[in-house]
């Protein structure tokens, strides 16, 4: 069990406010990912990390930043939230399963930007 | 950005029917093809990972095949049961990034 915890699980905020979502894992996995899930788009990669202070952009990174100062925590920040960032955000780690490295997901964080 | 496509978008079948769906992906830069099962109000869970052309994987009534040369994978469910109702996602892994399709939503009617 990867022990992935996302917080907050639900958040409602107003346009223009900063928002930080936290992903915490308990098993020292190197790779961590942030995805957003929207109807008709499936899961889209925002940013990922391959170690402390090592991050890279995904396909929908505009408007988002990330930080990883400790192996166990991967933070996703919306500097100035917009309504288009209303979504469900999933954190994932890459771990061994089904005979290969697979993604294991957190429970998701539902963000509503009014 | 790699385009991973799944069809159909949704499917309703009767209990006991067998069904299959398709995942299409660009065959260049292929590393692995993943299938995930995503139940409502839960998180996606890994079903299969396939890496070699011609790979076939099976788990109970669910199986999958892979054709990397033509860029597609099929997922089969034999004798569908209501508990199979979920969204089935495929994801193409290239290096350390995973590109997901939009999923096939399966509803099995008792």
mmCIF file with all atom_site columns, C-alpha atoms in Angstrom:
data_model
loop_
_atom_site.group_PDB
_atom_site.id
_atom_site.type_symbol
_atom_site.label_atom_id
_atom_site.label_alt_id
_atom_site.label_comp_id
_atom_site.label_asym_id
_atom_site.label_entity_id
_atom_site.label_seq_id
_atom_site.pdbx_PDB_ins_code
_atom_site.Cartn_x
_atom_site.Cartn_y
_atom_site.Cartn_z
_atom_site.occupancy
_atom_site.B_iso_or_equiv
_atom_site.pdbx_formal_charge
_atom_site.auth_seq_id
_atom_site.auth_comp_id
_atom_site.auth_asym_id
_atom_site.auth_atom_id
_atom_site.pdbx_PDB_model_num
ATOM 1   C CA . UNK A 1 1   ? 0.000   0.000   0.000   1.00 0.00 ? 1   UNK A CA 1
ATOM 2   C CA . UNK A 1 2   ? 1.516   3.266   -1.162  1.00 0.00 ? 2   UNK A CA 1
ATOM 3   C CA . UNK A 1 3   ? -0.067  5.285   1.638   1.00 0.00 ? 3   UNK A CA 1
ATOM 4   C CA . UNK A 1 4   ? -0.970  8.317   -0.464  1.00 0.00 ? 4   UNK A CA 1
ATOM 5   C CA . UNK A 1 5   ? -2.869  11.091  1.268   1.00 0.00 ? 5   UNK A CA 1
ATOM 6   C CA . UNK A 1 6   ? -4.218  14.138  -0.519  1.00 0.00 ? 6   UNK A CA 1
ATOM 7   C CA . UNK A 1 7   ? -5.341  17.276  1.274   1.00 0.00 ? 7   UNK A CA 1
ATOM 8   C CA . UNK A 1 8   ? -7.664  19.008  1.247   1.00 0.00 ? 8   UNK A CA 1
ATOM 9   C CA . UNK A 1 9   ? -10.152 16.566  -0.238  1.00 0.00 ? 9   UNK A CA 1
ATOM 10  C CA . UNK A 1 10  ? -12.595 19.332  -1.080  1.00 0.00 ? 10  UNK A CA 1
ATOM 11  C CA . UNK A 1 11  ? -12.060 23.041  -1.479  1.00 0.00 ? 11  UNK A CA 1
ATOM 12  C CA . UNK A 1 12  ? -14.135 25.934  -2.714  1.00 0.00 ? 12  UNK A CA 1
ATOM 13  C CA . UNK A 1 13  ? -12.312 29.142  -3.440  1.00 0.00 ? 13  UNK A CA 1
ATOM 14  C CA . UNK A 1 14  ? -12.726 32.368  -5.337  1.00 0.00 ? 14  UNK A CA 1
ATOM 15  C CA . UNK A 1 15  ? -11.110 33.454  -8.567  1.00 0.00 ? 15  UNK A CA 1
ATOM 16  C CA . UNK A 1 16  ? -7.736  35.079  -8.000  1.00 0.00 ? 16  UNK A CA 1
ATOM 17  C CA . UNK A 1 17  ? -6.928  33.401  -4.700  1.00 0.00 ? 17  UNK A CA 1
ATOM 18  C CA . UNK A 1 18  ? -3.917  31.111  -4.268  1.00 0.00 ? 18  UNK A CA 1
ATOM 19  C CA . UNK A 1 19  ? -4.521  27.443  -3.599  1.00 0.00 ? 19  UNK A CA 1
ATOM 20  C CA . UNK A 1 20  ? -2.120  24.701  -2.569  1.00 0.00 ? 20  UNK A CA 1
ATOM 21  C CA . UNK A 1 21  ? -2.917  21.006  -2.737  1.00 0.00 ? 21  UNK A CA 1
ATOM 22  C CA . UNK A 1 22  ? -0.750  18.572  -0.860  1.00 0.00 ? 22  UNK A CA 1
ATOM 23  C CA . UNK A 1 23  ? 0.164   15.001  -1.696  1.00 0.00 ? 23  UNK A CA 1
ATOM 24  C CA . UNK A 1 24  ? 1.862   12.959  0.995   1.00 0.00 ? 24  UNK A CA 1
ATOM 25  C CA . UNK A 1 25  ? 3.277   9.461   0.580   1.00 0.00 ? 25  UNK A CA 1
ATOM 26  C CA . UNK A 1 26  ? 4.711   7.196   3.223   1.00 0.00 ? 26  UNK A CA 1
ATOM 27  C CA . UNK A 1 27  ? 6.948   4.840   1.257   1.00 0.00 ? 27  UNK A CA 1
ATOM 28  C CA . UNK A 1 28  ? 9.759   6.862   -0.224  1.00 0.00 ? 28  UNK A CA 1
ATOM 29  C CA . UNK A 1 29  ? 8.736   6.513   -3.856  1.00 0.00 ? 29  UNK A CA 1
ATOM 30  C CA . UNK A 1 30  ? 10.850  8.596   -6.195  1.00 0.00 ? 30  UNK A CA 1
ATOM 31  C CA . UNK A 1 31  ? 8.271   9.505   -8.844  1.00 0.00 ? 31  UNK A CA 1
ATOM 32  C CA . UNK A 1 32  ? 5.178   11.521  -8.004  1.00 0.00 ? 32  UNK A CA 1
ATOM 33  C CA . UNK A 1 33  ? 2.600   13.002  -10.360 1.00 0.00 ? 33  UNK A CA 1
ATOM 34  C CA . UNK A 1 34  ? -0.246  15.510  -10.374 1.00 0.00 ? 34  UNK A CA 1
ATOM 35  C CA . UNK A 1 35  ? -3.132  14.912  -12.768 1.00 0.00 ? 35  UNK A CA 1
ATOM 36  C CA . UNK A 1 36  ? -6.387  16.709  -13.302 1.00 0.00 ? 36  UNK A CA 1
ATOM 37  C CA . UNK A 1 37  ? -9.542  14.926  -14.355 1.00 0.00 ? 37  UNK A CA 1
ATOM 38  C CA . UNK A 1 38  ? -12.206 16.674  -16.410 1.00 0.00 ? 38  UNK A CA 1
ATOM 39  C CA . UNK A 1 39  ? -15.193 15.283  -18.302 1.00 0.00 ? 39  UNK A CA 1
ATOM 40  C CA . UNK A 1 40  ? -14.257 14.472  -21.872 1.00 0.00 ? 40  UNK A CA 1
ATOM 41  C CA . UNK A 1 41  ? -10.536 14.782  -21.182 1.00 0.00 ? 41  UNK A CA 1
ATOM 42  C CA . UNK A 1 42  ? -9.701  11.883  -18.939 1.00 0.00 ? 42  UNK A CA 1
ATOM 43  C CA . UNK A 1 43  ? -6.596  12.303  -16.812 1.00 0.00 ? 43  UNK A CA 1
ATOM 44  C CA . UNK A 1 44  ? -4.123  14.955  -17.915 1.00 0.00 ? 44  UNK A CA 1
ATOM 45  C CA . UNK A 1 45  ? -0.661  15.344  -16.463 1.00 0.00 ? 45  UNK A CA 1
ATOM 46  C CA . UNK A 1 46  ? 0.074   18.718  -14.860 1.00 0.00 ? 46  UNK A CA 1
ATOM 47  C CA . UNK A 1 47  ? 3.537   18.219  -13.384 1.00 0.00 ? 47  UNK A CA 1
ATOM 48  C CA . UNK A 1 48  ? 5.612   15.358  -12.122 1.00 0.00 ? 48  UNK A CA 1
ATOM 49  C CA . UNK A 1 49  ? 8.629   14.915  -9.902  1.00 0.00 ? 49  UNK A CA 1
ATOM 50  C CA . UNK A 1 50  ? 11.495  12.464  -10.084 1.00 0.00 ? 50  UNK A CA 1
ATOM 51  C CA . UNK A 1 51  ? 13.151  13.399  -6.810  1.00 0.00 ? 51  UNK A CA 1
ATOM 52  C CA . UNK A 1 52  ? 13.583  16.139  -4.239  1.00 0.00 ? 52  UNK A CA 1
ATOM 53  C CA . UNK A 1 53  ? 13.649  19.478  -6.058  1.00 0.00 ? 53  UNK A CA 1
ATOM 54  C CA . UNK A 1 54  ? 13.465  17.673  -9.421  1.00 0.00 ? 54  UNK A CA 1
ATOM 55  C CA . UNK A 1 55  ? 10.263  18.424  -11.276 1.00 0.00 ? 55  UNK A CA 1
ATOM 56  C CA . UNK A 1 56  ? 9.085   18.679  -14.848 1.00 0.00 ? 56  UNK A CA 1
ATOM 57  C CA . UNK A 1 57  ? 6.063   19.957  -16.708 1.00 0.00 ? 57  UNK A CA 1
ATOM 58  C CA . UNK A 1 58  ? 3.264   17.853  -18.085 1.00 0.00 ? 58  UNK A CA 1
ATOM 59  C CA . UNK A 1 59  ? 0.801   18.584  -20.855 1.00 0.00 ? 59  UNK A CA 1
ATOM 60  C CA . UNK A 1 60  ? -1.364  21.128  -18.945 1.00 0.00 ? 60  UNK A CA 1
ATOM 61  C CA . UNK A 1 61  ? 1.119   22.916  -16.685 1.00 0.00 ? 61  UNK A CA 1
ATOM 62  C CA . UNK A 1 62  ? 0.128   26.531  -17.415 1.00 0.00 ? 62  UNK A CA 1
ATOM 63  C CA . UNK A 1 63  ? -1.155  28.234  -14.265 1.00 0.00 ? 63  UNK A CA 1
ATOM 64  C CA . UNK A 1 64  ? 0.314   25.620  -11.950 1.00 0.00 ? 64  UNK A CA 1
ATOM 65  C CA . UNK A 1 65  ? 3.566   25.281  -10.048 1.00 0.00 ? 65  UNK A CA 1
ATOM 66  C CA . UNK A 1 66  ? 4.888   22.450  -7.921  1.00 0.00 ? 66  UNK A CA 1
ATOM 67  C CA . UNK A 1 67  ? 7.445   21.926  -5.223  1.00 0.00 ? 67  UNK A CA 1
ATOM 68  C CA . UNK A 1 68  ? 9.062   18.900  -3.666  1.00 0.00 ? 68  UNK A CA 1
ATOM 69  C CA . UNK A 1 69  ? 11.311  19.792  -0.754  1.00 0.00 ? 69  UNK A CA 1
ATOM 70  C CA . UNK A 1 70  ? 10.952  16.371  0.879   1.00 0.00 ? 70  UNK A CA 1
ATOM 71  C CA . UNK A 1 71  ? 10.599  12.930  -0.703  1.00 0.00 ? 71  UNK A CA 1
ATOM 72  C CA . UNK A 1 72  ? 7.238   12.373  0.925   1.00 0.00 ? 72  UNK A CA 1
ATOM 73  C CA . UNK A 1 73  ? 5.498   15.627  -0.062  1.00 0.00 ? 73  UNK A CA 1
ATOM 74  C CA . UNK A 1 74  ? 4.583   16.953  -3.498  1.00 0.00 ? 74  UNK A CA 1
ATOM 75  C CA . UNK A 1 75  ? 2.724   20.271  -3.483  1.00 0.00 ? 75  UNK A CA 1
ATOM 76  C CA . UNK A 1 76  ? 0.641   21.665  -6.323  1.00 0.00 ? 76  UNK A CA 1
ATOM 77  C CA . UNK A 1 77  ? 0.040   25.428  -6.243  1.00 0.00 ? 77  UNK A CA 1
ATOM 78  C CA . UNK A 1 78  ? -2.387  27.522  -8.207  1.00 0.00 ? 78  UNK A CA 1
ATOM 79  C CA . UNK A 1 79  ? -0.933  31.012  -7.785  1.00 0.00 ? 79  UNK A CA 1
ATOM 80  C CA . UNK A 1 80  ? -4.149  32.736  -8.833  1.00 0.00 ? 80  UNK A CA 1
ATOM 81  C CA . UNK A 1 81  ? -7.008  30.317  -9.288  1.00 0.00 ? 81  UNK A CA 1
ATOM 82  C CA . UNK A 1 82  ? -9.316  30.634  -12.294 1.00 0.00 ? 82  UNK A CA 1
ATOM 83  C CA . UNK A 1 83  ? -12.662 29.012  -13.000 1.00 0.00 ? 83  UNK A CA 1
ATOM 84  C CA . UNK A 1 84  ? -11.022 26.856  -15.679 1.00 0.00 ? 84  UNK A CA 1
ATOM 85  C CA . UNK A 1 85  ? -9.044  25.196  -12.888 1.00 0.00 ? 85  UNK A CA 1
ATOM 86  C CA . UNK A 1 86  ? -12.194 23.800  -11.328 1.00 0.00 ? 86  UNK A CA 1
ATOM 87  C CA . UNK A 1 87  ? -11.464 20.096  -11.490 1.00 0.00 ? 87  UNK A CA 1
ATOM 88  C CA . UNK A 1 88  ? -10.651 16.966  -9.558  1.00 0.00 ? 88  UNK A CA 1
ATOM 89  C CA . UNK A 1 89  ? -6.940  16.674  -8.910  1.00 0.00 ? 89  UNK A CA 1
ATOM 90  C CA . UNK A 1 90  ? -5.267  13.317  -8.436  1.00 0.00 ? 90  UNK A CA 1
ATOM 91  C CA . UNK A 1 91  ? -1.838  12.678  -7.069  1.00 0.00 ? 91  UNK A CA 1
ATOM 92  C CA . UNK A 1 92  ? -0.101  9.458   -8.073  1.00 0.00 ? 92  UNK A CA 1
ATOM 93  C CA . UNK A 1 93  ? 3.112   7.641   -7.347  1.00 0.00 ? 93  UNK A CA 1
ATOM 94  C CA . UNK A 1 94  ? 4.886   5.096   -9.499  1.00 0.00 ? 94  UNK A CA 1
ATOM 95  C CA . UNK A 1 95  ? 5.409   1.793   -7.746  1.00 0.00 ? 95  UNK A CA 1
ATOM 96  C CA . UNK A 1 96  ? 5.844   -1.877  -8.601  1.00 0.00 ? 96  UNK A CA 1
ATOM 97  C CA . UNK A 1 97  ? 2.583   -3.670  -9.259  1.00 0.00 ? 97  UNK A CA 1
ATOM 98  C CA . UNK A 1 98  ? 0.957   -5.886  -11.929 1.00 0.00 ? 98  UNK A CA 1
ATOM 99  C CA . UNK A 1 99  ? 4.482   -7.008  -12.866 1.00 0.00 ? 99  UNK A CA 1
ATOM 100 C CA . UNK A 1 100 ? 5.757   -3.531  -13.736 1.00 0.00 ? 100 UNK A CA 1
ATOM 101 C CA . UNK A 1 101 ? 5.863   0.022   -12.505 1.00 0.00 ? 101 UNK A CA 1
ATOM 102 C CA . UNK A 1 102 ? 2.296   1.291   -12.328 1.00 0.00 ? 102 UNK A CA 1
ATOM 103 C CA . UNK A 1 103 ? 0.619   4.411   -11.089 1.00 0.00 ? 103 UNK A CA 1
ATOM 104 C CA . UNK A 1 104 ? -1.108  4.268   -7.729  1.00 0.00 ? 104 UNK A CA 1
ATOM 105 C CA . UNK A 1 105 ? -3.470  7.148   -7.122  1.00 0.00 ? 105 UNK A CA 1
ATOM 106 C CA . UNK A 1 106 ? -4.599  9.130   -4.138  1.00 0.00 ? 106 UNK A CA 1
ATOM 107 C CA . UNK A 1 107 ? -8.278  9.666   -3.398  1.00 0.00 ? 107 UNK A CA 1
ATOM 108 C CA . UNK A 1 108 ? -8.466  12.954  -5.269  1.00 0.00 ? 108 UNK A CA 1
ATOM 109 C CA . UNK A 1 109 ? -9.016  16.592  -4.321  1.00 0.00 ? 109 UNK A CA 1
ATOM 110 C CA . UNK A 1 110 ? -12.089 18.317  -5.680  1.00 0.00 ? 110 UNK A CA 1
ATOM 111 C CA . UNK A 1 111 ? -11.462 22.018  -6.280  1.00 0.00 ? 111 UNK A CA 1
ATOM 112 C CA . UNK A 1 112 ? -14.188 24.482  -7.188  1.00 0.00 ? 112 UNK A CA 1
ATOM 113 C CA . UNK A 1 113 ? -13.187 27.986  -8.224  1.00 0.00 ? 113 UNK A CA 1
ATOM 114 C CA . UNK A 1 114 ? -16.086 30.447  -8.153  1.00 0.00 ? 114 UNK A CA 1
ATOM 115 C CA . UNK B 2 1   ? 1.561   15.459  -26.033 1.00 0.00 ? 1   UNK B CA 1
ATOM 116 C CA . UNK B 2 2   ? 0.613   12.007  -27.305 1.00 0.00 ? 2   UNK B CA 1
ATOM 117 C CA . UNK B 2 3   ? -2.915  11.235  -28.437 1.00 0.00 ? 3   UNK B CA 1
ATOM 118 C CA . UNK B 2 4   ? -4.353  8.111   -26.835 1.00 0.00 ? 4   UNK B CA 1
ATOM 119 C CA . UNK B 2 5   ? -7.863  7.307   -27.989 1.00 0.00 ? 5   UNK B CA 1
ATOM 120 C CA . UNK B 2 6   ? -10.387 4.920   -26.544 1.00 0.00 ? 6   UNK B CA 1
ATOM 121 C CA . UNK B 2 7   ? -13.604 3.623   -28.035 1.00 0.00 ? 7   UNK B CA 1
ATOM 122 C CA . UNK B 2 8   ? -16.420 3.401   -27.452 1.00 0.00 ? 8   UNK B CA 1
ATOM 123 C CA . UNK B 2 9   ? -16.873 6.254   -24.990 1.00 0.00 ? 9   UNK B CA 1
ATOM 124 C CA . UNK B 2 10  ? -19.587 4.348   -23.164 1.00 0.00 ? 10  UNK B CA 1
ATOM 125 C CA . UNK B 2 11  ? -21.170 0.960   -23.307 1.00 0.00 ? 11  UNK B CA 1
ATOM 126 C CA . UNK B 2 12  ? -24.241 -0.633  -21.758 1.00 0.00 ? 12  UNK B CA 1
ATOM 127 C CA . UNK B 2 13  ? -24.411 -4.429  -21.775 1.00 0.00 ? 13  UNK B CA 1
ATOM 128 C CA . UNK B 2 14  ? -26.628 -7.045  -20.200 1.00 0.00 ? 14  UNK B CA 1
ATOM 129 C CA . UNK B 2 15  ? -25.287 -9.232  -17.434 1.00 0.00 ? 15  UNK B CA 1
ATOM 130 C CA . UNK B 2 16  ? -23.632 -12.270 -18.986 1.00 0.00 ? 16  UNK B CA 1
ATOM 131 C CA . UNK B 2 17  ? -22.700 -10.560 -22.240 1.00 0.00 ? 17  UNK B CA 1
ATOM 132 C CA . UNK B 2 18  ? -19.104 -10.443 -23.328 1.00 0.00 ? 18  UNK B CA 1
ATOM 133 C CA . UNK B 2 19  ? -17.689 -7.126  -24.461 1.00 0.00 ? 19  UNK B CA 1
ATOM 134 C CA . UNK B 2 20  ? -14.515 -5.473  -25.627 1.00 0.00 ? 20  UNK B CA 1
ATOM 135 C CA . UNK B 2 21  ? -13.093 -2.000  -26.040 1.00 0.00 ? 21  UNK B CA 1
ATOM 136 C CA . UNK B 2 22  ? -10.216 -0.477  -27.915 1.00 0.00 ? 22  UNK B CA 1
ATOM 137 C CA . UNK B 2 23  ? -7.275  1.730   -27.037 1.00 0.00 ? 23  UNK B CA 1
ATOM 138 C CA . UNK B 2 24  ? -5.334  3.327   -29.919 1.00 0.00 ? 24  UNK B CA 1
ATOM 139 C CA . UNK B 2 25  ? -1.989  5.023   -29.489 1.00 0.00 ? 25  UNK B CA 1
ATOM 140 C CA . UNK B 2 26  ? 0.942   6.268   -31.559 1.00 0.00 ? 26  UNK B CA 1
ATOM 141 C CA . UNK B 2 27  ? 3.337   3.375   -31.953 1.00 0.00 ? 27  UNK B CA 1
ATOM 142 C CA . UNK B 2 28  ? 6.465   5.525   -31.870 1.00 0.00 ? 28  UNK B CA 1
ATOM 143 C CA . UNK B 2 29  ? 8.139   6.089   -28.482 1.00 0.00 ? 29  UNK B CA 1
ATOM 144 C CA . UNK B 2 30  ? 6.282   3.113   -27.060 1.00 0.00 ? 30  UNK B CA 1
ATOM 145 C CA . UNK B 2 31  ? 7.429   1.867   -23.667 1.00 0.00 ? 31  UNK B CA 1
ATOM 146 C CA . UNK B 2 32  ? 4.381   0.227   -22.117 1.00 0.00 ? 32  UNK B CA 1
ATOM 147 C CA . UNK B 2 33  ? 0.610   0.175   -22.323 1.00 0.00 ? 33  UNK B CA 1
ATOM 148 C CA . UNK B 2 34  ? -1.370  0.196   -19.089 1.00 0.00 ? 34  UNK B CA 1
ATOM 149 C CA . UNK B 2 35  ? -5.006  -0.583  -18.385 1.00 0.00 ? 35  UNK B CA 1
ATOM 150 C CA . UNK B 2 36  ? -6.696  0.816   -15.289 1.00 0.00 ? 36  UNK B CA 1
ATOM 151 C CA . UNK B 2 37  ? -10.114 0.209   -13.826 1.00 0.00 ? 37  UNK B CA 1
ATOM 152 C CA . UNK B 2 38  ? -11.848 3.200   -12.246 1.00 0.00 ? 38  UNK B CA 1
ATOM 153 C CA . UNK B 2 39  ? -14.941 2.683   -10.148 1.00 0.00 ? 39  UNK B CA 1
ATOM 154 C CA . UNK B 2 40  ? -17.160 5.603   -9.246  1.00 0.00 ? 40  UNK B CA 1
ATOM 155 C CA . UNK B 2 41  ? -16.023 7.464   -6.115  1.00 0.00 ? 41  UNK B CA 1
ATOM 156 C CA . UNK B 2 42  ? -12.758 5.548   -6.044  1.00 0.00 ? 42  UNK B CA 1
ATOM 157 C CA . UNK B 2 43  ? -9.305  6.002   -7.559  1.00 0.00 ? 43  UNK B CA 1
ATOM 158 C CA . UNK B 2 44  ? -8.040  4.233   -10.678 1.00 0.00 ? 44  UNK B CA 1
ATOM 159 C CA . UNK B 2 45  ? -6.458  0.850   -10.047 1.00 0.00 ? 45  UNK B CA 1
ATOM 160 C CA . UNK B 2 46  ? -3.959  -0.924  -12.283 1.00 0.00 ? 46  UNK B CA 1
ATOM 161 C CA . UNK B 2 47  ? -5.254  -3.934  -14.195 1.00 0.00 ? 47  UNK B CA 1
ATOM 162 C CA . UNK B 2 48  ? -2.551  -4.809  -16.696 1.00 0.00 ? 48  UNK B CA 1
ATOM 163 C CA . UNK B 2 49  ? 0.779   -3.601  -17.989 1.00 0.00 ? 49  UNK B CA 1
ATOM 164 C CA . UNK B 2 50  ? 1.900   -4.804  -21.391 1.00 0.00 ? 50  UNK B CA 1
ATOM 165 C CA . UNK B 2 51  ? 5.217   -4.096  -23.030 1.00 0.00 ? 51  UNK B CA 1
ATOM 166 C CA . UNK B 2 52  ? 5.785   -6.543  -25.878 1.00 0.00 ? 52  UNK B CA 1
ATOM 167 C CA . UNK B 2 53  ? 4.024   -6.771  -29.212 1.00 0.00 ? 53  UNK B CA 1
ATOM 168 C CA . UNK B 2 54  ? 1.621   -9.695  -29.032 1.00 0.00 ? 54  UNK B CA 1
ATOM 169 C CA . UNK B 2 55  ? 1.419   -9.600  -25.231 1.00 0.00 ? 55  UNK B CA 1
ATOM 170 C CA . UNK B 2 56  ? -1.719  -11.078 -23.754 1.00 0.00 ? 56  UNK B CA 1
ATOM 171 C CA . UNK B 2 57  ? -2.673  -10.685 -20.120 1.00 0.00 ? 57  UNK B CA 1
ATOM 172 C CA . UNK B 2 58  ? -5.540  -12.219 -18.202 1.00 0.00 ? 58  UNK B CA 1
ATOM 173 C CA . UNK B 2 59  ? -7.095  -11.669 -14.800 1.00 0.00 ? 59  UNK B CA 1
ATOM 174 C CA . UNK B 2 60  ? -10.188 -13.742 -14.172 1.00 0.00 ? 60  UNK B CA 1
ATOM 175 C CA . UNK B 2 61  ? -12.765 -12.832 -16.806 1.00 0.00 ? 61  UNK B CA 1
ATOM 176 C CA . UNK B 2 62  ? -10.804 -9.830  -18.055 1.00 0.00 ? 62  UNK B CA 1
ATOM 177 C CA . UNK B 2 63  ? -8.058  -10.080 -20.635 1.00 0.00 ? 63  UNK B CA 1
ATOM 178 C CA . UNK B 2 64  ? -6.081  -7.706  -22.815 1.00 0.00 ? 64  UNK B CA 1
ATOM 179 C CA . UNK B 2 65  ? -3.993  -7.889  -25.963 1.00 0.00 ? 65  UNK B CA 1
ATOM 180 C CA . UNK B 2 66  ? -1.387  -5.573  -27.440 1.00 0.00 ? 66  UNK B CA 1
ATOM 181 C CA . UNK B 2 67  ? -0.287  -4.728  -30.967 1.00 0.00 ? 67  UNK B CA 1
ATOM 182 C CA . UNK B 2 68  ? 2.537   -2.202  -30.837 1.00 0.00 ? 68  UNK B CA 1
ATOM 183 C CA . UNK B 2 69  ? 3.176   -2.225  -34.581 1.00 0.00 ? 69  UNK B CA 1
ATOM 184 C CA . UNK B 2 70  ? -0.269  -0.942  -35.430 1.00 0.00 ? 70  UNK B CA 1
ATOM 185 C CA . UNK B 2 71  ? -0.761  0.912   -32.145 1.00 0.00 ? 71  UNK B CA 1
ATOM 186 C CA . UNK B 2 72  ? -3.759  -0.661  -30.453 1.00 0.00 ? 72  UNK B CA 1
ATOM 187 C CA . UNK B 2 73  ? -4.790  -2.713  -27.453 1.00 0.00 ? 73  UNK B CA 1
ATOM 188 C CA . UNK B 2 74  ? -8.047  -4.520  -26.775 1.00 0.00 ? 74  UNK B CA 1
ATOM 189 C CA . UNK B 2 75  ? -9.612  -5.177  -23.401 1.00 0.00 ? 75  UNK B CA 1
ATOM 190 C CA . UNK B 2 76  ? -12.081 -8.070  -23.223 1.00 0.00 ? 76  UNK B CA 1
ATOM 191 C CA . UNK B 2 77  ? -14.566 -8.895  -20.508 1.00 0.00 ? 77  UNK B CA 1
ATOM 192 C CA . UNK B 2 78  ? -16.164 -12.314 -20.697 1.00 0.00 ? 78  UNK B CA 1
ATOM 193 C CA . UNK B 2 79  ? -19.569 -12.821 -19.116 1.00 0.00 ? 79  UNK B CA 1
ATOM 194 C CA . UNK B 2 80  ? -19.945 -9.283  -17.765 1.00 0.00 ? 80  UNK B CA 1
ATOM 195 C CA . UNK B 2 81  ? -21.197 -8.908  -14.202 1.00 0.00 ? 81  UNK B CA 1
ATOM 196 C CA . UNK B 2 82  ? -22.700 -5.815  -12.516 1.00 0.00 ? 82  UNK B CA 1
ATOM 197 C CA . UNK B 2 83  ? -19.508 -5.449  -10.467 1.00 0.00 ? 83  UNK B CA 1
ATOM 198 C CA . UNK B 2 84  ? -17.590 -4.917  -13.720 1.00 0.00 ? 84  UNK B CA 1
ATOM 199 C CA . UNK B 2 85  ? -19.355 -1.573  -14.112 1.00 0.00 ? 85  UNK B CA 1
ATOM 200 C CA . UNK B 2 86  ? -16.592 1.032   -14.126 1.00 0.00 ? 86  UNK B CA 1
ATOM 201 C CA . UNK B 2 87  ? -14.582 3.255   -16.409 1.00 0.00 ? 87  UNK B CA 1
ATOM 202 C CA . UNK B 2 88  ? -11.666 1.486   -18.057 1.00 0.00 ? 88  UNK B CA 1
ATOM 203 C CA . UNK B 2 89  ? -8.687  3.688   -18.845 1.00 0.00 ? 89  UNK B CA 1
ATOM 204 C CA . UNK B 2 90  ? -5.697  2.908   -20.960 1.00 0.00 ? 90  UNK B CA 1
ATOM 205 C CA . UNK B 2 91  ? -2.445  4.806   -20.609 1.00 0.00 ? 91  UNK B CA 1
ATOM 206 C CA . UNK B 2 92  ? 0.615   4.915   -22.814 1.00 0.00 ? 92  UNK B CA 1
ATOM 207 C CA . UNK B 2 93  ? 3.853   5.091   -20.924 1.00 0.00 ? 93  UNK B CA 1
ATOM 208 C CA . UNK B 2 94  ? 6.778   6.815   -22.635 1.00 0.00 ? 94  UNK B CA 1
ATOM 209 C CA . UNK B 2 95  ? 9.777   7.204   -20.386 1.00 0.00 ? 95  UNK B CA 1
ATOM 210 C CA . UNK B 2 96  ? 8.414   8.387   -17.073 1.00 0.00 ? 96  UNK B CA 1
ATOM 211 C CA . UNK B 2 97  ? 5.252   10.020  -18.352 1.00 0.00 ? 97  UNK B CA 1
ATOM 212 C CA . UNK B 2 98  ? 1.862   8.372   -18.696 1.00 0.00 ? 98  UNK B CA 1
ATOM 213 C CA . UNK B 2 99  ? -0.660  9.615   -21.267 1.00 0.00 ? 99  UNK B CA 1
ATOM 214 C CA . UNK B 2 100 ? -4.225  8.569   -20.608 1.00 0.00 ? 100 UNK B CA 1
ATOM 215 C CA . UNK B 2 101 ? -7.149  8.029   -22.928 1.00 0.00 ? 101 UNK B CA 1
ATOM 216 C CA . UNK B 2 102 ? -10.543 9.429   -21.992 1.00 0.00 ? 102 UNK B CA 1
ATOM 217 C CA . UNK B 2 103 ? -11.797 6.002   -20.932 1.00 0.00 ? 103 UNK B CA 1
ATOM 218 C CA . UNK B 2 104 ? -14.657 3.666   -21.762 1.00 0.00 ? 104 UNK B CA 1
ATOM 219 C CA . UNK B 2 105 ? -17.533 3.764   -19.292 1.00 0.00 ? 105 UNK B CA 1
ATOM 220 C CA . UNK B 2 106 ? -19.058 0.305   -18.917 1.00 0.00 ? 106 UNK B CA 1
ATOM 221 C CA . UNK B 2 107 ? -22.467 -0.266  -17.345 1.00 0.00 ? 107 UNK B CA 1
ATOM 222 C CA . UNK B 2 108 ? -23.573 -3.848  -16.838 1.00 0.00 ? 108 UNK B CA 1
ATOM 223 C CA . UNK B 2 109 ? -27.339 -4.142  -16.472 1.00 0.00 ? 109 UNK B CA 1
ATOM 224 C CA . UNK B 2 110 ? -28.523 -6.947  -14.166 1.00 0.00 ? 110 UNK B CA 1
#
